[in-house]
mmCIF file of C-alpha atoms in Angstrom:
data_model
loop_
_atom_site.group_PDB
_atom_site.id
_atom_site.type_symbol
_atom_site.label_atom_id
_atom_site.label_comp_id
_atom_site.label_asym_id
_atom_site.label_seq_id
_atom_site.Cartn_x
_atom_site.Cartn_y
_atom_site.Cartn_z
ATOM 1 C CA GLY A 1 63.106 197.361 108.126
ATOM 2 C CA ASN A 2 59.940 199.393 108.276
ATOM 3 C CA SER A 3 58.056 200.108 105.075
ATOM 4 C CA VAL A 4 54.767 201.429 103.745
ATOM 5 C CA THR A 5 53.010 200.297 100.575
ATOM 6 C CA GLN A 6 50.249 202.379 99.002
ATOM 7 C CA MET A 7 48.032 201.703 96.042
ATOM 8 C CA GLU A 8 49.434 203.167 92.866
ATOM 9 C CA GLY A 9 47.697 206.091 91.298
ATOM 10 C CA PRO A 10 46.576 208.178 89.780
ATOM 11 C CA VAL A 11 43.012 207.822 90.988
ATOM 12 C CA THR A 12 40.333 209.796 89.164
ATOM 13 C CA LEU A 13 36.848 210.106 90.659
ATOM 14 C CA SER A 14 33.716 212.101 90.001
ATOM 15 C CA GLU A 15 32.538 214.534 92.648
ATOM 16 C CA GLU A 16 30.538 212.837 95.457
ATOM 17 C CA ALA A 17 32.074 209.413 94.728
ATOM 18 C CA PHE A 18 33.392 207.165 97.503
ATOM 19 C CA LEU A 19 37.143 207.111 97.987
ATOM 20 C CA THR A 20 39.410 204.352 99.258
ATOM 21 C CA ILE A 21 43.187 204.550 99.130
ATOM 22 C CA ASN A 22 44.826 201.370 100.388
ATOM 23 C CA CYS A 23 47.850 201.403 102.679
ATOM 24 C CA THR A 24 49.646 198.469 104.261
ATOM 25 C CA TYR A 25 52.736 198.542 106.404
ATOM 26 C CA THR A 26 55.593 196.448 107.697
ATOM 27 C CA ALA A 27 57.051 197.273 111.097
ATOM 28 C CA THR A 28 59.042 195.488 113.749
ATOM 29 C CA GLY A 29 57.200 197.068 116.670
ATOM 30 C CA TYR A 30 54.008 199.023 117.254
ATOM 31 C CA PRO A 31 54.103 202.109 115.066
ATOM 32 C CA SER A 32 51.967 205.196 114.886
ATOM 33 C CA LEU A 33 50.296 205.620 111.497
ATOM 34 C CA PHE A 34 49.617 208.807 109.590
ATOM 35 C CA TRP A 35 48.054 210.148 106.435
ATOM 36 C CA TYR A 36 49.558 213.318 105.002
ATOM 37 C CA VAL A 37 48.123 215.351 102.111
ATOM 38 C CA GLN A 38 49.986 217.512 99.593
ATOM 39 C CA TYR A 39 47.966 220.103 97.683
ATOM 40 C CA PRO A 40 49.419 221.429 94.407
ATOM 41 C CA GLY A 41 52.475 223.626 94.932
ATOM 42 C CA GLU A 42 52.579 223.071 98.681
ATOM 43 C CA GLY A 43 54.367 220.971 101.249
ATOM 44 C CA LEU A 44 52.758 218.045 103.019
ATOM 45 C CA GLN A 45 50.406 218.545 105.926
ATOM 46 C CA LEU A 46 49.042 216.082 108.423
ATOM 47 C CA LEU A 47 45.548 214.855 107.579
ATOM 48 C CA LEU A 48 44.948 212.315 110.346
ATOM 49 C CA LYS A 49 46.734 209.853 112.583
ATOM 50 C CA ALA A 50 46.228 206.786 114.791
ATOM 51 C CA THR A 51 48.595 205.698 117.492
ATOM 52 C CA LYS A 52 47.384 202.217 118.472
ATOM 53 C CA ALA A 53 45.470 199.248 117.122
ATOM 54 C CA ASP A 54 41.751 199.817 116.420
ATOM 55 C CA ASP A 55 42.116 203.597 116.715
ATOM 56 C CA LYS A 56 40.268 205.573 114.066
ATOM 57 C CA GLY A 57 41.745 208.837 112.852
ATOM 58 C CA SER A 58 39.424 211.338 111.203
ATOM 59 C CA ASN A 59 39.574 214.835 109.753
ATOM 60 C CA LYS A 60 37.741 216.817 107.028
ATOM 61 C CA GLY A 61 35.456 213.844 106.304
ATOM 62 C CA PHE A 62 38.386 211.445 105.838
ATOM 63 C CA GLU A 63 38.774 208.382 108.062
ATOM 64 C CA ALA A 64 41.309 205.603 108.542
ATOM 65 C CA THR A 65 41.324 202.730 111.046
ATOM 66 C CA TYR A 66 44.518 201.157 112.406
ATOM 67 C CA ARG A 67 44.119 197.412 111.708
ATOM 68 C CA LYS A 68 46.914 195.458 113.357
ATOM 69 C CA GLU A 69 45.620 192.072 112.194
ATOM 70 C CA THR A 70 45.865 193.089 108.534
ATOM 71 C CA THR A 71 48.675 195.676 109.020
ATOM 72 C CA SER A 72 46.582 198.214 107.173
ATOM 73 C CA PHE A 73 45.515 201.850 107.450
ATOM 74 C CA HIS A 74 43.242 202.493 104.470
ATOM 75 C CA LEU A 75 42.029 206.044 103.846
ATOM 76 C CA GLU A 76 38.303 206.534 103.097
ATOM 77 C CA LYS A 77 35.930 209.369 102.380
ATOM 78 C CA GLY A 78 32.264 208.981 101.664
ATOM 79 C CA SER A 79 31.828 211.853 99.205
ATOM 80 C CA VAL A 80 34.840 213.519 97.608
ATOM 81 C CA GLN A 81 34.962 217.103 96.386
ATOM 82 C CA VAL A 82 37.024 218.782 93.693
ATOM 83 C CA SER A 83 38.988 220.467 96.482
ATOM 84 C CA ASP A 84 40.203 217.026 97.667
ATOM 85 C CA SER A 85 42.376 216.712 94.565
ATOM 86 C CA ALA A 86 45.881 216.227 95.956
ATOM 87 C CA VAL A 87 48.581 213.641 96.594
ATOM 88 C CA TYR A 88 48.022 211.474 99.676
ATOM 89 C CA PHE A 89 50.868 209.841 101.600
ATOM 90 C CA CYS A 90 50.616 207.068 104.143
ATOM 91 C CA ALA A 91 53.403 207.058 106.750
ATOM 92 C CA LEU A 92 54.524 205.309 109.898
ATOM 93 C CA SER A 93 56.767 206.065 112.826
ATOM 94 C CA GLU A 94 57.955 203.811 115.579
ATOM 95 C CA SER A 95 58.750 205.096 119.035
ATOM 96 C CA GLY A 96 62.051 206.765 119.734
ATOM 97 C CA ASN A 97 64.136 208.905 117.458
ATOM 98 C CA THR A 98 63.070 207.158 114.278
ATOM 99 C CA PRO A 99 62.118 209.365 111.335
ATOM 100 C CA LEU A 100 58.857 208.955 109.463
ATOM 101 C CA VAL A 101 58.754 206.359 106.703
ATOM 102 C CA PHE A 102 56.522 207.425 103.815
ATOM 103 C CA GLY A 103 54.740 205.512 101.120
ATOM 104 C CA LYS A 104 55.197 206.654 97.516
ATOM 105 C CA GLY A 105 52.024 208.706 97.462
ATOM 106 C CA THR A 106 48.736 208.384 95.564
ATOM 107 C CA ARG A 107 47.542 211.196 93.335
ATOM 108 C CA LEU A 108 43.788 211.834 93.497
ATOM 109 C CA SER A 109 41.956 213.890 90.891
ATOM 110 C CA VAL A 110 38.292 214.705 91.468
ATOM 111 C CA ILE A 111 36.326 215.991 88.489
ATOM 112 C CA ALA A 112 33.079 217.943 88.644
ATOM 113 C CA ASN B 1 52.771 232.794 111.627
ATOM 114 C CA ALA B 2 55.615 231.784 109.266
ATOM 115 C CA GLY B 3 56.113 228.107 110.243
ATOM 116 C CA VAL B 4 58.788 226.469 108.067
ATOM 117 C CA THR B 5 60.321 228.763 105.440
ATOM 118 C CA GLN B 6 62.386 227.466 102.556
ATOM 119 C CA THR B 7 64.398 229.546 100.126
ATOM 120 C CA PRO B 8 64.760 229.728 97.210
ATOM 121 C CA LYS B 9 61.553 228.350 95.668
ATOM 122 C CA PHE B 10 63.236 227.559 92.368
ATOM 123 C CA GLN B 11 66.887 227.091 91.392
ATOM 124 C CA VAL B 12 68.748 226.016 88.263
ATOM 125 C CA LEU B 13 72.350 224.865 88.604
ATOM 126 C CA LYS B 14 74.981 223.628 86.224
ATOM 127 C CA THR B 15 76.706 220.328 86.947
ATOM 128 C CA GLY B 16 79.534 220.862 89.438
ATOM 129 C CA GLN B 17 78.164 224.048 90.966
ATOM 130 C CA SER B 18 77.546 224.300 94.669
ATOM 131 C CA MET B 19 74.687 225.878 96.546
ATOM 132 C CA THR B 20 72.858 225.919 99.856
ATOM 133 C CA LEU B 21 69.139 225.411 100.310
ATOM 134 C CA GLN B 22 67.917 227.379 103.303
ATOM 135 C CA CYS B 23 65.395 226.217 105.873
ATOM 136 C CA ALA B 24 64.229 228.165 108.907
ATOM 137 C CA GLN B 25 61.473 227.517 111.423
ATOM 138 C CA ASP B 26 60.094 229.893 114.049
ATOM 139 C CA MET B 27 58.282 227.326 116.205
ATOM 140 C CA ASN B 28 61.236 226.358 118.440
ATOM 141 C CA HIS B 29 61.081 222.797 117.110
ATOM 142 C CA GLU B 30 63.803 220.396 118.185
ATOM 143 C CA TYR B 31 63.603 218.093 115.178
ATOM 144 C CA MET B 32 64.357 219.160 111.605
ATOM 145 C CA SER B 33 64.814 217.146 108.458
ATOM 146 C CA TRP B 34 65.335 217.287 104.703
ATOM 147 C CA TYR B 35 63.473 215.138 102.178
ATOM 148 C CA ARG B 36 63.640 214.910 98.422
ATOM 149 C CA GLN B 37 60.560 214.099 96.365
ATOM 150 C CA ASP B 38 60.911 212.376 93.015
ATOM 151 C CA PRO B 39 58.190 210.986 90.713
ATOM 152 C CA GLY B 40 57.378 207.390 91.582
ATOM 153 C CA MET B 41 59.751 207.445 94.558
ATOM 154 C CA GLY B 42 57.725 209.324 97.125
ATOM 155 C CA LEU B 43 59.639 211.135 99.850
ATOM 156 C CA ARG B 44 63.127 210.023 100.809
ATOM 157 C CA LEU B 45 64.942 211.275 103.887
ATOM 158 C CA ILE B 46 68.316 212.921 103.236
ATOM 159 C CA HIS B 47 69.483 214.144 106.658
ATOM 160 C CA TYR B 48 67.878 214.965 109.964
ATOM 161 C CA SER B 49 68.691 216.665 113.254
ATOM 162 C CA VAL B 50 67.280 216.075 116.742
ATOM 163 C CA GLY B 51 68.711 219.310 118.122
ATOM 164 C CA ALA B 52 71.317 222.027 117.678
ATOM 165 C CA GLY B 53 74.746 220.512 117.058
ATOM 166 C CA ILE B 54 73.359 217.041 116.249
ATOM 167 C CA THR B 55 72.810 215.682 112.744
ATOM 168 C CA ASP B 56 72.397 212.222 111.270
ATOM 169 C CA GLN B 57 72.090 210.613 107.865
ATOM 170 C CA GLY B 58 68.859 209.438 106.351
ATOM 171 C CA GLU B 59 68.187 207.106 103.459
ATOM 172 C CA VAL B 60 69.927 209.092 100.680
ATOM 173 C CA PRO B 61 72.672 211.304 102.217
ATOM 174 C CA ASN B 62 75.356 211.070 99.509
ATOM 175 C CA GLY B 63 76.156 214.395 97.850
ATOM 176 C CA TYR B 64 74.575 216.473 100.617
ATOM 177 C CA ASN B 65 75.904 218.087 103.794
ATOM 178 C CA VAL B 66 74.012 219.638 106.682
ATOM 179 C CA SER B 67 74.762 221.469 109.901
ATOM 180 C CA ARG B 68 72.583 222.675 112.785
ATOM 181 C CA SER B 69 74.266 225.547 114.573
ATOM 182 C CA THR B 70 70.977 227.014 115.837
ATOM 183 C CA THR B 71 67.568 225.596 116.701
ATOM 184 C CA GLU B 72 65.947 227.688 113.961
ATOM 185 C CA ASP B 73 68.083 226.923 110.899
ATOM 186 C CA PHE B 74 68.952 223.714 109.059
ATOM 187 C CA PRO B 75 70.658 224.446 105.706
ATOM 188 C CA LEU B 76 71.273 221.741 103.110
ATOM 189 C CA ARG B 77 74.460 222.045 101.047
ATOM 190 C CA LEU B 78 75.135 220.550 97.653
ATOM 191 C CA LEU B 79 78.915 220.640 97.195
ATOM 192 C CA SER B 80 79.047 219.589 93.538
ATOM 193 C CA ALA B 81 75.632 219.366 91.931
ATOM 194 C CA ALA B 82 74.782 216.435 89.654
ATOM 195 C CA PRO B 83 71.783 215.917 87.324
ATOM 196 C CA SER B 84 70.648 213.073 89.638
ATOM 197 C CA GLN B 85 70.004 215.731 92.281
ATOM 198 C CA THR B 86 67.267 217.320 90.199
ATOM 199 C CA SER B 87 64.294 217.068 92.535
ATOM 200 C CA VAL B 88 61.914 218.913 94.814
ATOM 201 C CA TYR B 89 63.397 219.357 98.278
ATOM 202 C CA PHE B 90 61.304 219.688 101.426
ATOM 203 C CA CYS B 91 62.363 220.751 104.871
ATOM 204 C CA ALA B 92 60.218 219.579 107.782
ATOM 205 C CA SER B 93 60.271 220.115 111.540
ATOM 206 C CA SER B 94 58.616 218.630 114.587
ATOM 207 C CA PRO B 95 58.210 219.898 118.156
ATOM 208 C CA ARG B 96 60.050 217.143 119.950
ATOM 209 C CA ALA B 97 63.318 215.363 119.352
ATOM 210 C CA ARG B 98 61.331 212.135 119.100
ATOM 211 C CA SER B 99 60.810 213.009 115.416
ATOM 212 C CA SER B 100 57.233 212.346 114.440
ATOM 213 C CA TYR B 101 56.167 209.745 116.986
ATOM 214 C CA ASN B 102 52.872 211.237 118.115
ATOM 215 C CA SER B 103 54.242 214.590 116.954
ATOM 216 C CA PRO B 104 53.492 215.489 113.334
ATOM 217 C CA LEU B 105 55.889 217.027 110.877
ATOM 218 C CA HIS B 106 55.428 220.594 109.650
ATOM 219 C CA PHE B 107 56.614 221.005 106.074
ATOM 220 C CA GLY B 108 57.895 223.969 104.103
ATOM 221 C CA ASN B 109 56.585 224.605 100.597
ATOM 222 C CA GLY B 110 59.623 223.123 98.899
ATOM 223 C CA THR B 111 62.516 224.114 96.629
ATOM 224 C CA ARG B 112 62.413 222.908 93.040
ATOM 225 C CA LEU B 113 65.998 222.288 91.913
ATOM 226 C CA THR B 114 67.094 221.547 88.348
ATOM 227 C CA VAL B 115 70.664 220.535 87.586
ATOM 228 C CA THR B 116 71.669 220.684 83.924
#
């Protein structure tokens, strides 16, 4: 079946540090890939997505590139801020009426 | 612009009690779903619905019932609460019946449930 594996957290960084959160996936077909973010006390919200190989999703300074050859969708940001402290979830969805499959989430704490 | 509204925000139950978690969306979304979030387990799908009158089981459906009599509402029922159901519950919806393929999920702010 389909699955998503994320790096375990928590991740603690100083403000303006470079961020990478690794995500790899297993899928039988050609999924769409997503990163969702959950700020404290809130539900998840979509951060970025990519729907085919070599696509790059980007939003709020975050980027992730759909790499079919390595089945990966790593999240990066060049300079994190305290306000980026949240839990980040990688997810995939194949075509059709198939629900999203989420990774376990990675908690990021950014300290000033 | 309400989006997805979940009530209550917090609930404490005793083992064996029943209750219904409410979820309503005002975006005319076809797809609705319930997830539970547990430490170290991420999000796990409980039940989902691709339209009024249609529901299906997710990864962890045991102990939960759902119905979808209207497009707007998707309540989750716990018939006999157990401590293993202590969790944070999220309702999420999506515009099209094709769940989240190219169509992101909109989440509510969650219900924190404790069963003692």
